[in-house]
Short mmCIF file of C-alpha atoms in Angstrom, two decimals:
data_model
loop_
_atom_site.label_atom_id
_atom_site.label_comp_id
_atom_site.label_asym_id
_atom_site.label_seq_id
_atom_site.Cartn_x
_atom_site.Cartn_y
_atom_site.Cartn_z
CA MET W 1 -43.47 9.74 28.49
CA GLU W 2 -45.45 6.99 27.92
CA LEU W 3 -45.28 4.79 24.97
CA PHE W 4 -48.71 3.19 22.16
CA PHE W 5 -48.15 -0.04 21.16
CA ASN W 6 -50.09 0.11 17.41
CA PRO W 7 -51.10 -3.69 16.96
CA PHE W 8 -51.32 -3.39 14.24
CA ASP W 9 -47.24 -2.90 13.14
CA ASN W 10 -46.40 -5.41 15.82
CA LEU W 11 -48.79 -8.09 12.87
CA VAL W 12 -46.59 -5.75 9.83
CA CYS W 13 -43.37 -6.57 11.34
CA ILE W 14 -44.78 -10.29 12.62
CA LEU W 15 -44.97 -11.04 9.03
CA LEU W 16 -42.47 -9.75 7.89
CA GLY W 17 -39.85 -11.88 9.79
CA ILE W 18 -41.88 -14.56 9.00
CA SER W 19 -41.43 -13.63 4.87
CA PHE W 20 -37.79 -13.25 5.91
CA THR W 21 -36.86 -16.38 7.17
CA VAL W 22 -39.64 -18.38 4.75
CA TRP W 23 -37.38 -16.58 1.83
CA PHE W 24 -34.13 -17.67 3.10
CA THR W 25 -34.77 -20.79 3.75
CA LEU W 26 -35.76 -21.71 0.27
CA LEU W 27 -33.03 -20.59 -0.99
CA LEU W 28 -30.81 -22.82 1.39
CA VAL W 29 -32.57 -25.52 1.09
CA PHE W 30 -32.95 -25.41 -2.88
CA ILE W 31 -30.65 -22.88 -4.88
CA ILE W 32 -27.77 -22.58 -1.72
CA VAL W 33 -27.02 -26.30 -0.22
CA PRO W 34 -28.25 -27.44 -3.70
CA ALA W 35 -24.59 -25.40 -5.21
CA ILE W 36 -22.57 -26.86 -2.42
CA PHE W 37 -23.24 -30.26 -3.13
CA GLY W 38 -23.20 -29.35 -7.13
CA VAL W 39 -26.69 -31.30 -7.13
CA SER W 40 -29.95 -30.06 -8.51
CA PHE W 41 -33.28 -30.59 -8.85
CA GLY W 42 -34.01 -29.83 -12.89
CA ILE W 43 -36.25 -27.25 -11.47
CA ARG W 44 -34.90 -24.56 -14.37
CA ARG W 45 -33.98 -26.91 -17.27
CA LEU W 46 -37.81 -27.65 -16.96
CA TYR W 47 -38.70 -23.56 -16.52
CA MET W 48 -36.89 -23.90 -19.38
CA LYS W 49 -38.72 -25.83 -21.53
CA THR W 50 -42.51 -23.92 -19.96
CA LEU W 51 -40.27 -20.79 -22.25
CA LEU W 52 -39.58 -22.52 -25.08
CA LYS W 53 -43.46 -23.34 -25.03
CA ILE W 54 -44.37 -19.79 -24.32
CA PHE W 55 -41.96 -18.07 -26.56
CA GLU W 56 -43.69 -20.84 -29.66
CA TRP W 57 -46.78 -19.55 -29.13
CA ALA W 58 -46.26 -14.94 -28.54
CA THR W 59 -44.46 -16.04 -32.26
CA LEU W 60 -47.50 -17.98 -33.13
CA ARG W 61 -49.30 -14.51 -32.23
CA ILE W 62 -47.18 -11.71 -33.19
CA GLU W 63 -47.45 -14.41 -36.99
CA ARG W 64 -50.76 -14.67 -37.21
CA GLY W 65 -51.67 -11.52 -35.52
CA ALA W 66 -49.61 -9.76 -38.56
CA LYS W 67 -51.48 -11.64 -41.36
CA GLU W 68 -55.19 -10.74 -39.78
CA LYS W 69 -54.53 -7.14 -39.83
CA ASN W 70 -52.71 -7.82 -43.70
CA HIS W 71 -49.37 -5.67 -42.56
CA HIS W 72 -45.79 -6.64 -42.94
CA LEU W 73 -45.34 -5.54 -39.25
CA TYR W 74 -43.05 -8.29 -38.09
CA LYS W 75 -40.39 -9.97 -40.26
CA PRO W 76 -38.39 -13.16 -38.74
CA TYR W 77 -34.75 -11.72 -38.58
CA SER W 78 -32.32 -14.03 -40.25
CA ASN W 79 -29.33 -14.65 -39.05
CA ALA W 80 -27.29 -16.88 -41.38
CA ILE W 81 -24.39 -15.80 -42.50
CA ILE W 82 -23.92 -17.11 -46.47
CA ALA W 83 -20.73 -18.18 -46.20
CA LYS W 84 -18.99 -17.24 -49.74
CA GLU W 85 -16.23 -18.73 -51.26
CA PRO W 86 -13.19 -17.96 -49.99
CA THR W 87 -10.98 -16.71 -53.31
CA SER W 88 -7.77 -14.50 -54.33
CA LEU W 89 -7.60 -11.21 -54.70
CA GLU W 90 -6.13 -12.90 -57.67
CA GLU W 91 -8.75 -14.83 -59.21
CA GLU W 92 -11.50 -12.16 -58.67
CA ILE W 93 -8.98 -9.08 -60.59
CA LYS W 94 -8.63 -11.39 -63.40
CA GLU W 95 -12.64 -13.04 -62.94
CA ILE W 96 -13.11 -9.08 -64.20
CA ARG W 97 -10.51 -8.45 -66.67
CA ARG W 98 -11.75 -11.07 -67.97
CA SER W 99 -15.62 -10.80 -68.05
CA GLY W 100 -15.44 -6.43 -69.39
CA SER W 101 -11.79 -7.36 -72.34
CA ASN W 102 -12.16 -9.67 -75.04
CA ARG W 103 -8.45 -9.73 -75.15
CA ASP W 104 -6.24 -12.41 -74.41
CA LEU W 105 -5.61 -12.30 -70.49
CA ASP W 106 -1.41 -13.40 -70.75
CA SER W 107 -1.15 -9.99 -73.77
CA ALA W 108 -2.71 -8.01 -70.48
CA SER W 109 -0.65 -5.15 -69.18
CA GLU W 110 0.76 -4.82 -65.90
CA PHE W 111 -2.79 -2.48 -64.57
CA GLU W 112 -6.31 -2.44 -66.27
CA MET W 113 -8.26 0.73 -65.48
CA SER W 114 -11.16 -2.51 -64.12
CA ASP W 115 -8.85 -3.37 -61.81
CA ILE W 116 -10.26 -0.33 -59.55
CA PHE W 117 -13.53 -2.21 -59.47
CA TYR W 118 -12.62 -4.95 -57.81
CA PHE W 119 -11.08 -2.67 -54.42
CA ALA W 120 -14.79 -0.56 -55.08
CA ARG W 121 -15.94 -3.02 -55.09
CA ARG W 122 -14.68 -4.47 -51.46
CA GLY W 123 -16.02 -1.59 -50.08
CA VAL W 124 -19.05 -1.18 -51.10
CA GLU W 125 -19.43 -4.90 -49.41
CA SER W 126 -17.51 -3.46 -46.28
CA ILE W 127 -20.27 -1.05 -45.78
CA MET W 128 -22.39 -3.13 -46.76
CA ASP W 129 -22.41 -6.24 -44.93
CA ASP W 130 -19.58 -5.40 -42.47
CA GLU W 131 -17.98 -8.63 -40.95
CA VAL W 132 -16.56 -6.49 -38.04
CA THR W 133 -18.51 -4.13 -36.58
CA LYS W 134 -21.30 -5.44 -36.23
CA ARG W 135 -19.87 -8.41 -33.71
CA PHE W 136 -19.17 -5.80 -31.64
CA SER W 137 -23.18 -5.32 -31.27
CA ALA W 138 -26.40 -7.11 -29.92
CA GLU W 139 -27.40 -10.54 -31.49
CA GLU W 140 -29.98 -10.34 -33.44
CA LEU W 141 -33.60 -12.51 -32.69
CA GLU W 142 -35.33 -15.29 -35.06
CA SER W 143 -38.64 -14.14 -32.48
CA TRP W 144 -39.79 -11.51 -29.97
CA ASN W 145 -38.28 -13.57 -26.47
CA LEU W 146 -41.20 -10.93 -24.43
CA LEU W 147 -38.13 -8.80 -22.44
CA THR W 148 -37.33 -6.25 -25.74
CA ARG W 149 -39.45 -5.50 -29.18
CA SER W 150 -36.31 -7.02 -30.99
CA ASN W 151 -38.00 -5.79 -34.38
CA ASN W 152 -37.98 -1.67 -34.67
CA ASN W 153 -40.53 -2.58 -36.67
CA PHE W 154 -42.69 -4.36 -34.11
CA HIS W 155 -46.07 -2.55 -32.72
CA TYR W 156 -49.40 -3.67 -30.67
CA ILE W 157 -50.88 -7.46 -31.58
CA SER W 158 -52.93 -8.70 -29.81
CA LEU W 159 -54.57 -7.75 -26.04
CA ARG W 160 -53.99 -11.62 -24.68
CA LEU W 161 -49.63 -10.45 -26.67
CA THR W 162 -49.59 -7.74 -24.31
CA VAL W 163 -50.55 -8.82 -21.40
CA LEU W 164 -48.55 -11.89 -21.24
CA TRP W 165 -45.20 -10.40 -21.31
CA GLY W 166 -46.42 -7.04 -18.11
CA LEU W 167 -46.95 -11.06 -16.49
CA GLY W 168 -43.28 -11.50 -17.52
CA LEU W 169 -42.37 -8.07 -16.91
CA LEU W 170 -43.49 -8.50 -12.95
CA ILE W 171 -42.59 -12.34 -12.89
CA ARG W 172 -38.57 -11.02 -13.77
CA TYR W 173 -38.70 -7.61 -12.06
CA GLY W 174 -41.08 -8.83 -8.63
CA PHE W 175 -39.94 -12.20 -8.40
CA LEU W 176 -37.08 -13.69 -10.30
CA LEU W 177 -34.40 -9.88 -10.11
CA PRO W 178 -34.52 -10.24 -5.69
CA LEU W 179 -34.07 -13.63 -5.54
CA ARG W 180 -31.17 -13.16 -8.11
CA VAL W 181 -29.04 -10.25 -5.82
CA THR W 182 -30.23 -11.69 -3.24
CA LEU W 183 -27.81 -14.78 -4.70
CA ALA W 184 -24.84 -12.87 -6.10
CA PHE W 185 -24.48 -11.36 -2.70
CA THR W 186 -24.69 -14.34 -0.93
CA GLY W 187 -22.01 -15.62 -3.38
CA VAL W 188 -20.00 -13.32 -3.34
CA GLY W 189 -20.23 -12.57 0.86
CA LEU W 190 -19.51 -16.06 1.04
CA LEU W 191 -16.73 -15.95 -1.71
CA VAL W 192 -14.88 -13.61 0.27
CA PHE W 193 -15.00 -14.70 3.50
CA LEU W 194 -14.50 -18.33 3.21
CA THR W 195 -10.87 -17.31 0.68
CA SER W 196 -9.91 -14.73 3.44
CA VAL W 197 -10.27 -17.54 6.48
CA ILE W 198 -8.27 -20.20 3.80
CA GLY W 199 -5.99 -18.24 3.48
CA LEU W 200 -4.50 -18.49 6.68
CA LEU W 201 -4.18 -21.95 6.56
CA PRO W 202 -0.51 -23.44 5.86
CA ASN W 203 0.06 -24.37 2.30
CA GLY W 204 -0.04 -28.17 1.90
CA ARG W 205 -3.57 -30.22 0.23
CA ILE W 206 -6.11 -29.42 3.57
CA LYS W 207 -5.34 -25.69 1.78
CA ASN W 208 -5.65 -26.48 -1.90
CA PHE W 209 -9.36 -28.95 -1.38
CA LEU W 210 -11.01 -26.33 0.74
CA SER W 211 -10.03 -23.29 -1.77
CA GLU W 212 -11.15 -25.98 -4.50
CA LYS W 213 -14.24 -27.00 -2.58
CA VAL W 214 -15.09 -23.04 -1.76
CA HIS W 215 -14.93 -21.18 -4.65
CA LEU W 216 -16.89 -23.94 -6.94
CA MET W 217 -19.59 -24.15 -4.26
CA CYS W 218 -19.55 -19.99 -4.26
CA TYR W 219 -19.55 -19.97 -7.90
CA ARG W 220 -22.69 -22.55 -8.28
CA ILE W 221 -24.46 -20.11 -6.01
CA CYS W 222 -23.58 -16.92 -8.27
CA VAL W 223 -24.52 -19.56 -11.46
CA ARG W 224 -27.60 -20.28 -10.63
CA ALA W 225 -28.02 -15.83 -9.50
CA LEU W 226 -28.12 -15.56 -13.51
CA THR W 227 -30.26 -19.43 -13.58
CA ALA W 228 -27.74 -20.07 -15.54
CA ILE W 229 -28.83 -23.47 -17.68
CA ILE W 230 -25.56 -24.38 -18.92
CA THR W 231 -24.80 -28.09 -20.66
CA TYR W 232 -20.85 -29.25 -20.50
CA HIS W 233 -20.16 -32.12 -23.46
CA ASP W 234 -16.83 -34.10 -23.53
CA SER W 235 -16.14 -33.18 -20.19
CA GLU W 236 -13.10 -35.86 -20.64
CA ASN W 237 -11.19 -33.34 -21.89
CA LYS W 238 -11.62 -30.99 -18.88
CA PRO W 239 -8.28 -28.89 -18.46
CA LYS W 240 -6.08 -30.43 -16.14
CA ASN W 241 -3.02 -28.91 -14.00
CA GLY W 242 -0.13 -26.78 -15.71
CA GLY W 243 -2.09 -26.22 -18.74
CA ILE W 244 -3.59 -22.81 -20.27
CA CYS W 245 -7.22 -23.30 -20.91
CA VAL W 246 -7.79 -21.08 -23.54
CA ALA W 247 -11.62 -19.70 -24.98
CA ASN W 248 -14.36 -17.35 -26.53
CA HIS W 249 -15.11 -14.48 -24.95
CA THR W 250 -18.42 -13.48 -25.03
CA SER W 251 -19.32 -11.67 -21.39
CA PRO W 252 -17.74 -11.56 -17.96
CA ILE W 253 -20.15 -14.60 -16.88
CA ASP W 254 -18.16 -16.11 -18.49
CA VAL W 255 -15.24 -17.49 -15.74
CA ILE W 256 -17.88 -18.12 -13.17
CA ILE W 257 -20.03 -20.31 -16.68
CA LEU W 258 -15.97 -21.73 -16.21
CA ALA W 259 -15.08 -22.44 -13.01
CA SER W 260 -18.19 -23.16 -12.06
CA ASP W 261 -17.82 -26.85 -13.00
CA GLY W 262 -13.93 -26.35 -12.54
CA CYS W 263 -10.94 -25.08 -10.50
CA TYR W 264 -8.99 -22.35 -12.52
CA ALA W 265 -6.42 -20.37 -12.17
CA MET W 266 -7.43 -16.35 -13.38
CA VAL W 267 -5.40 -14.02 -15.03
CA GLY W 268 -5.95 -9.80 -14.71
CA GLN W 269 -4.92 -6.77 -13.88
CA ILE W 270 -5.53 -5.15 -10.56
CA HIS W 271 -8.36 -3.90 -9.74
CA GLY W 272 -9.29 -1.82 -7.26
CA GLY W 273 -13.48 -1.19 -5.25
CA LEU W 274 -14.95 -4.06 -4.26
CA MET W 275 -13.53 -6.69 -6.92
CA GLY W 276 -9.89 -5.42 -5.42
CA VAL W 277 -11.61 -6.89 -2.04
CA ILE W 278 -13.03 -10.35 -3.48
CA GLN W 279 -9.58 -10.26 -6.05
CA ARG W 280 -7.21 -9.59 -2.68
CA SER W 281 -9.52 -12.54 -0.96
CA MET W 282 -8.89 -14.70 -3.53
CA VAL W 283 -5.58 -14.87 -4.15
CA LYS W 284 -5.44 -15.36 -0.71
CA ALA W 285 -6.22 -19.00 -1.31
CA CYS W 286 -5.28 -19.92 -4.65
CA PRO W 287 -1.57 -18.97 -6.93
CA HIS W 288 -3.61 -16.86 -9.23
CA ILE W 289 -2.41 -13.87 -11.38
CA TRP W 290 -2.91 -10.33 -11.02
CA PHE W 291 -1.15 -8.05 -12.59
CA GLU W 292 -0.26 -4.52 -11.60
CA ARG W 293 -0.54 -1.96 -14.13
CA SER W 294 1.83 -0.62 -15.43
CA GLU W 295 2.56 -5.20 -15.36
CA VAL W 296 0.17 -5.16 -17.39
CA LYS W 297 2.03 -4.14 -20.66
CA ASP W 298 5.01 -5.76 -20.15
CA ARG W 299 4.99 -8.54 -22.22
CA HIS W 300 8.21 -10.15 -20.77
CA LEU W 301 6.97 -10.08 -18.18
CA VAL W 302 3.38 -11.34 -18.39
CA ALA W 303 5.30 -14.64 -20.39
CA LYS W 304 7.35 -15.21 -17.10
CA ARG W 305 5.02 -15.63 -15.02
CA LEU W 306 3.32 -17.34 -17.03
CA SER W 307 5.65 -19.51 -17.34
CA ASN W 308 6.74 -19.78 -13.89
CA HIS W 309 3.09 -21.34 -13.39
CA VAL W 310 2.23 -23.60 -16.18
CA GLU W 311 6.31 -25.37 -14.72
CA ASP W 312 4.02 -26.36 -11.47
CA LYS W 313 2.43 -29.29 -12.43
CA SER W 314 0.17 -29.22 -9.30
CA LYS W 315 -0.76 -25.65 -9.74
CA LEU W 316 -4.38 -25.23 -11.08
CA PRO W 317 -4.45 -25.16 -15.24
CA ILE W 318 -4.28 -20.70 -15.69
CA LEU W 319 -7.90 -19.59 -17.42
CA ILE W 320 -7.65 -16.67 -20.67
CA PHE W 321 -9.42 -15.28 -22.88
CA PRO W 322 -6.94 -14.16 -25.73
CA GLU W 323 -10.01 -12.05 -28.15
CA GLY W 324 -8.65 -9.73 -25.16
CA THR W 325 -12.45 -8.16 -26.05
CA CYS W 326 -16.32 -9.37 -25.42
CA ILE W 327 -17.54 -10.41 -29.20
CA ASN W 328 -21.69 -11.20 -29.74
CA ASN W 329 -20.87 -14.99 -29.99
CA THR W 330 -21.57 -15.23 -33.51
CA SER W 331 -17.60 -15.61 -34.16
CA VAL W 332 -14.28 -15.78 -32.11
CA MET W 333 -11.53 -12.72 -32.82
CA MET W 334 -8.17 -12.87 -33.86
CA PHE W 335 -6.22 -14.72 -31.32
CA LYS W 336 -3.73 -13.42 -29.05
CA LYS W 337 -0.14 -14.99 -29.50
CA GLY W 338 0.66 -14.62 -26.91
CA SER W 339 -0.41 -17.42 -24.44
CA PHE W 340 0.61 -19.43 -27.20
CA GLU W 341 3.81 -18.85 -27.26
CA ILE W 342 4.97 -20.17 -23.49
CA GLY W 343 5.40 -24.09 -24.78
CA ALA W 344 1.78 -25.78 -22.64
CA THR W 345 -0.64 -27.21 -23.23
CA VAL W 346 -3.80 -26.06 -23.72
CA TYR W 347 -7.41 -27.38 -22.93
CA PRO W 348 -9.56 -25.73 -26.03
CA VAL W 349 -13.18 -24.67 -24.54
CA ALA W 350 -16.69 -23.22 -26.87
CA ILE W 351 -19.01 -21.21 -25.29
CA LYS W 352 -21.96 -21.07 -27.07
CA TYR W 353 -24.70 -18.86 -25.54
CA ASP W 354 -28.68 -19.32 -26.83
CA PRO W 355 -30.27 -15.11 -27.37
CA ARG W 356 -33.61 -16.30 -26.85
CA PHE W 357 -34.06 -16.03 -23.85
CA GLY W 358 -31.24 -13.29 -22.63
CA ASP W 359 -28.68 -11.64 -24.56
CA ALA W 360 -25.13 -12.50 -22.43
CA PHE W 361 -23.17 -10.52 -24.72
CA TRP W 362 -21.71 -7.29 -22.90
CA ASN W 363 -21.52 -4.88 -25.23
CA SER W 364 -18.72 -2.67 -22.97
CA SER W 365 -19.27 1.09 -25.36
CA LYS W 366 -23.04 1.34 -24.16
CA PHE W 367 -23.71 -0.77 -20.30
CA GLY W 368 -21.50 -0.15 -17.50
CA MET W 369 -20.94 -3.59 -15.06
CA VAL W 370 -23.86 -2.43 -13.23
CA ASN W 371 -26.33 -1.89 -16.22
CA TYR W 372 -25.39 -5.01 -17.73
CA LEU W 373 -25.82 -7.37 -14.68
CA LEU W 374 -28.81 -5.45 -14.44
CA ARG W 375 -29.88 -6.91 -17.60
CA MET W 376 -28.68 -10.26 -17.01
CA MET W 377 -30.12 -10.43 -13.67
CA SER W 378 -33.80 -9.34 -15.03
CA SER W 379 -33.38 -11.30 -18.24
CA TRP W 380 -34.74 -14.43 -18.20
CA ALA W 381 -31.85 -17.13 -17.64
CA ILE W 382 -28.43 -17.79 -18.91
CA VAL W 383 -28.78 -20.77 -21.25
CA CYS W 384 -25.49 -22.02 -22.89
CA SER W 385 -22.89 -25.02 -24.16
CA VAL W 386 -19.74 -25.78 -23.13
CA TRP W 387 -17.50 -28.06 -25.47
CA TYR W 388 -14.35 -29.38 -23.76
CA LEU W 389 -12.03 -29.69 -26.34
CA PRO W 390 -8.92 -32.34 -27.41
CA PRO W 391 -6.00 -30.78 -25.54
CA MET W 392 -4.39 -29.00 -27.83
CA SER W 393 0.67 -28.78 -28.48
CA ARG W 394 2.38 -26.62 -30.45
CA GLU W 395 3.90 -29.51 -33.67
CA GLU W 396 7.28 -28.90 -34.78
CA GLY W 397 8.22 -26.02 -37.53
CA GLU W 398 5.25 -24.67 -35.83
CA ASP W 399 5.12 -20.60 -34.08
CA ALA W 400 2.56 -18.50 -31.97
CA VAL W 401 0.24 -17.07 -34.20
CA GLN W 402 0.00 -20.25 -36.47
CA PHE W 403 -0.92 -22.16 -33.40
CA ALA W 404 -3.18 -20.26 -31.99
CA ASN W 405 -5.50 -19.54 -35.03
CA ARG W 406 -5.25 -23.25 -35.23
CA VAL W 407 -6.83 -23.49 -31.55
CA LYS W 408 -9.16 -20.70 -32.77
CA ALA W 409 -10.24 -22.60 -35.70
CA ALA W 410 -10.82 -25.90 -33.86
CA ILE W 411 -13.44 -23.28 -31.80
CA ALA W 412 -14.58 -21.59 -34.28
CA ARG W 413 -16.02 -25.02 -35.40
CA GLN W 414 -16.90 -26.80 -32.49
CA GLY W 415 -19.60 -23.78 -31.00
CA GLY W 416 -20.58 -22.80 -34.99
CA LEU W 417 -19.56 -19.86 -35.36
CA VAL W 418 -17.33 -17.15 -37.60
CA ASP W 419 -13.79 -17.77 -37.77
CA LEU W 420 -12.33 -14.27 -37.92
CA LEU W 421 -8.43 -12.92 -38.50
CA TRP W 422 -9.84 -9.87 -37.80
CA ASP W 423 -8.56 -8.64 -34.42
CA GLY W 424 -10.97 -7.82 -31.88
CA GLY W 425 -9.29 -4.10 -31.19
CA LEU W 426 -11.01 -2.71 -33.80
CA LYS W 427 -13.92 -2.43 -31.61
CA ARG W 428 -12.06 0.65 -29.86
CA GLY W 429 -9.24 1.15 -32.66
CA LYS W 430 -8.94 2.00 -36.41
CA VAL W 431 -7.83 -0.56 -38.93
CA LYS W 432 -4.05 -1.10 -38.35
CA ASP W 433 -1.60 0.57 -41.48
CA THR W 434 -0.87 -2.99 -42.02
CA PHE W 435 -3.62 -4.38 -42.94
CA LYS W 436 -3.98 -1.73 -45.55
CA GLU W 437 -0.36 -2.10 -47.22
CA GLU W 438 -0.64 -6.42 -46.64
CA GLN W 439 -3.31 -5.52 -49.99
CA GLN W 440 -1.04 -3.58 -51.38
CA LYS W 441 1.46 -5.62 -51.48
CA LEU W 442 -1.11 -8.11 -52.84
CA TYR W 443 -2.00 -6.73 -55.45
CA SER W 444 1.77 -5.24 -56.18
CA LYS W 445 2.90 -8.85 -56.34
CA MET W 446 0.28 -10.26 -58.88
CA LEU W 447 1.81 -7.73 -61.38
CA VAL W 448 5.71 -8.23 -60.07
CA GLY W 449 4.76 -11.73 -60.76
CA THR W 450 2.49 -10.70 -64.19
CA GLN W 451 5.86 -8.88 -66.01
CA GLU W 452 8.13 -11.97 -64.44
CA ASP W 453 6.20 -14.53 -66.07
CA ARG W 454 5.46 -12.13 -69.01
CA SER W 455 10.17 -12.00 -69.66
CA ARG W 456 10.76 -15.47 -69.18
CA SER W 457 8.71 -16.92 -72.16
#
């Protein structure tokens, strides 16, 4: 059989080989090796500053184009939440009675028809500006970041802007996405392989040392797979062994963001598939806490395993997201009290993402995990700030709910987030009857109190 060799095919193979060699050499020298030693060349921060300049120019072009065409196609959004002075139900109803009647309030009946207007107004306010459900959708941007048209009224403005958007599309999907996918597979692959190897070693200092170094290296590679630019503040307050680290929750990548700066023991449910492979390999090298599906709902079993872990001061701090669901990084919602009942030292951490470079919020009801990761890897970058707050302990006479609310308030205050008392479970469930009953009790208490005061006088 006669064989024919095409010189052109040989040339293509040689070029492809050279391309792959150059590609992986650049990855090794500029990304993987710096990740191993925890150093940075400052390329990502320079990249971020360049993007900011481009965004500013694009915003000016949009505003100028809208003025020239004498229309208001572009209207920047404002995410500022106008905080209203908190007032009680009794004070608001008295105000309504005061404005709708000339009678003295002390001689008013237990119930007035005008009281209905308070509940009707609150209902309309909730419909017009619901402070709960809007936390489960992406945060609106004040300007266009060349990713999507965040304003539905925006239309064609200029050729330059359109060309810039097209060029950005090519850069993100033609260069950044392949690079990031390569890094992600490298990081996850190394994590699975190296933790499995370390798991063969006997327990001791050497195993713990190697495990921490491997976890840090692999998470730093994964951080670079997202072009994450992270600024850590107050590192002297970083969680210590035997404690519990609690943070607000925006995205699954919160874990990578925190674990690239320190090692943690993860808590979660056992999964199948690729996630299950990763979990089984990780637990061989580090005492993570994984629960079977049937065990998750057993609060006593969960609390016992967490307590046993924090009692051992040689074990890594536990990382927990008490909200139990992802919120769009504009607020902090109710913390589940379970992790605050253990009695361990709590290390609060506030995470705040910059949505101008890419929306880190995971809307799990709209996007699957693969789709979400694709959106992350095809965005410009993930930019965020992390604040380590001073450790907090449960005070005398303070129950778990009060302690959780105090920690939540500290995180919200530091991260510039809105502190909400609502349960993040409302993302998929209905309002509990207890919330309705609480308002009914407040109104009843006001009426009964008014009646008692009048009978005493």
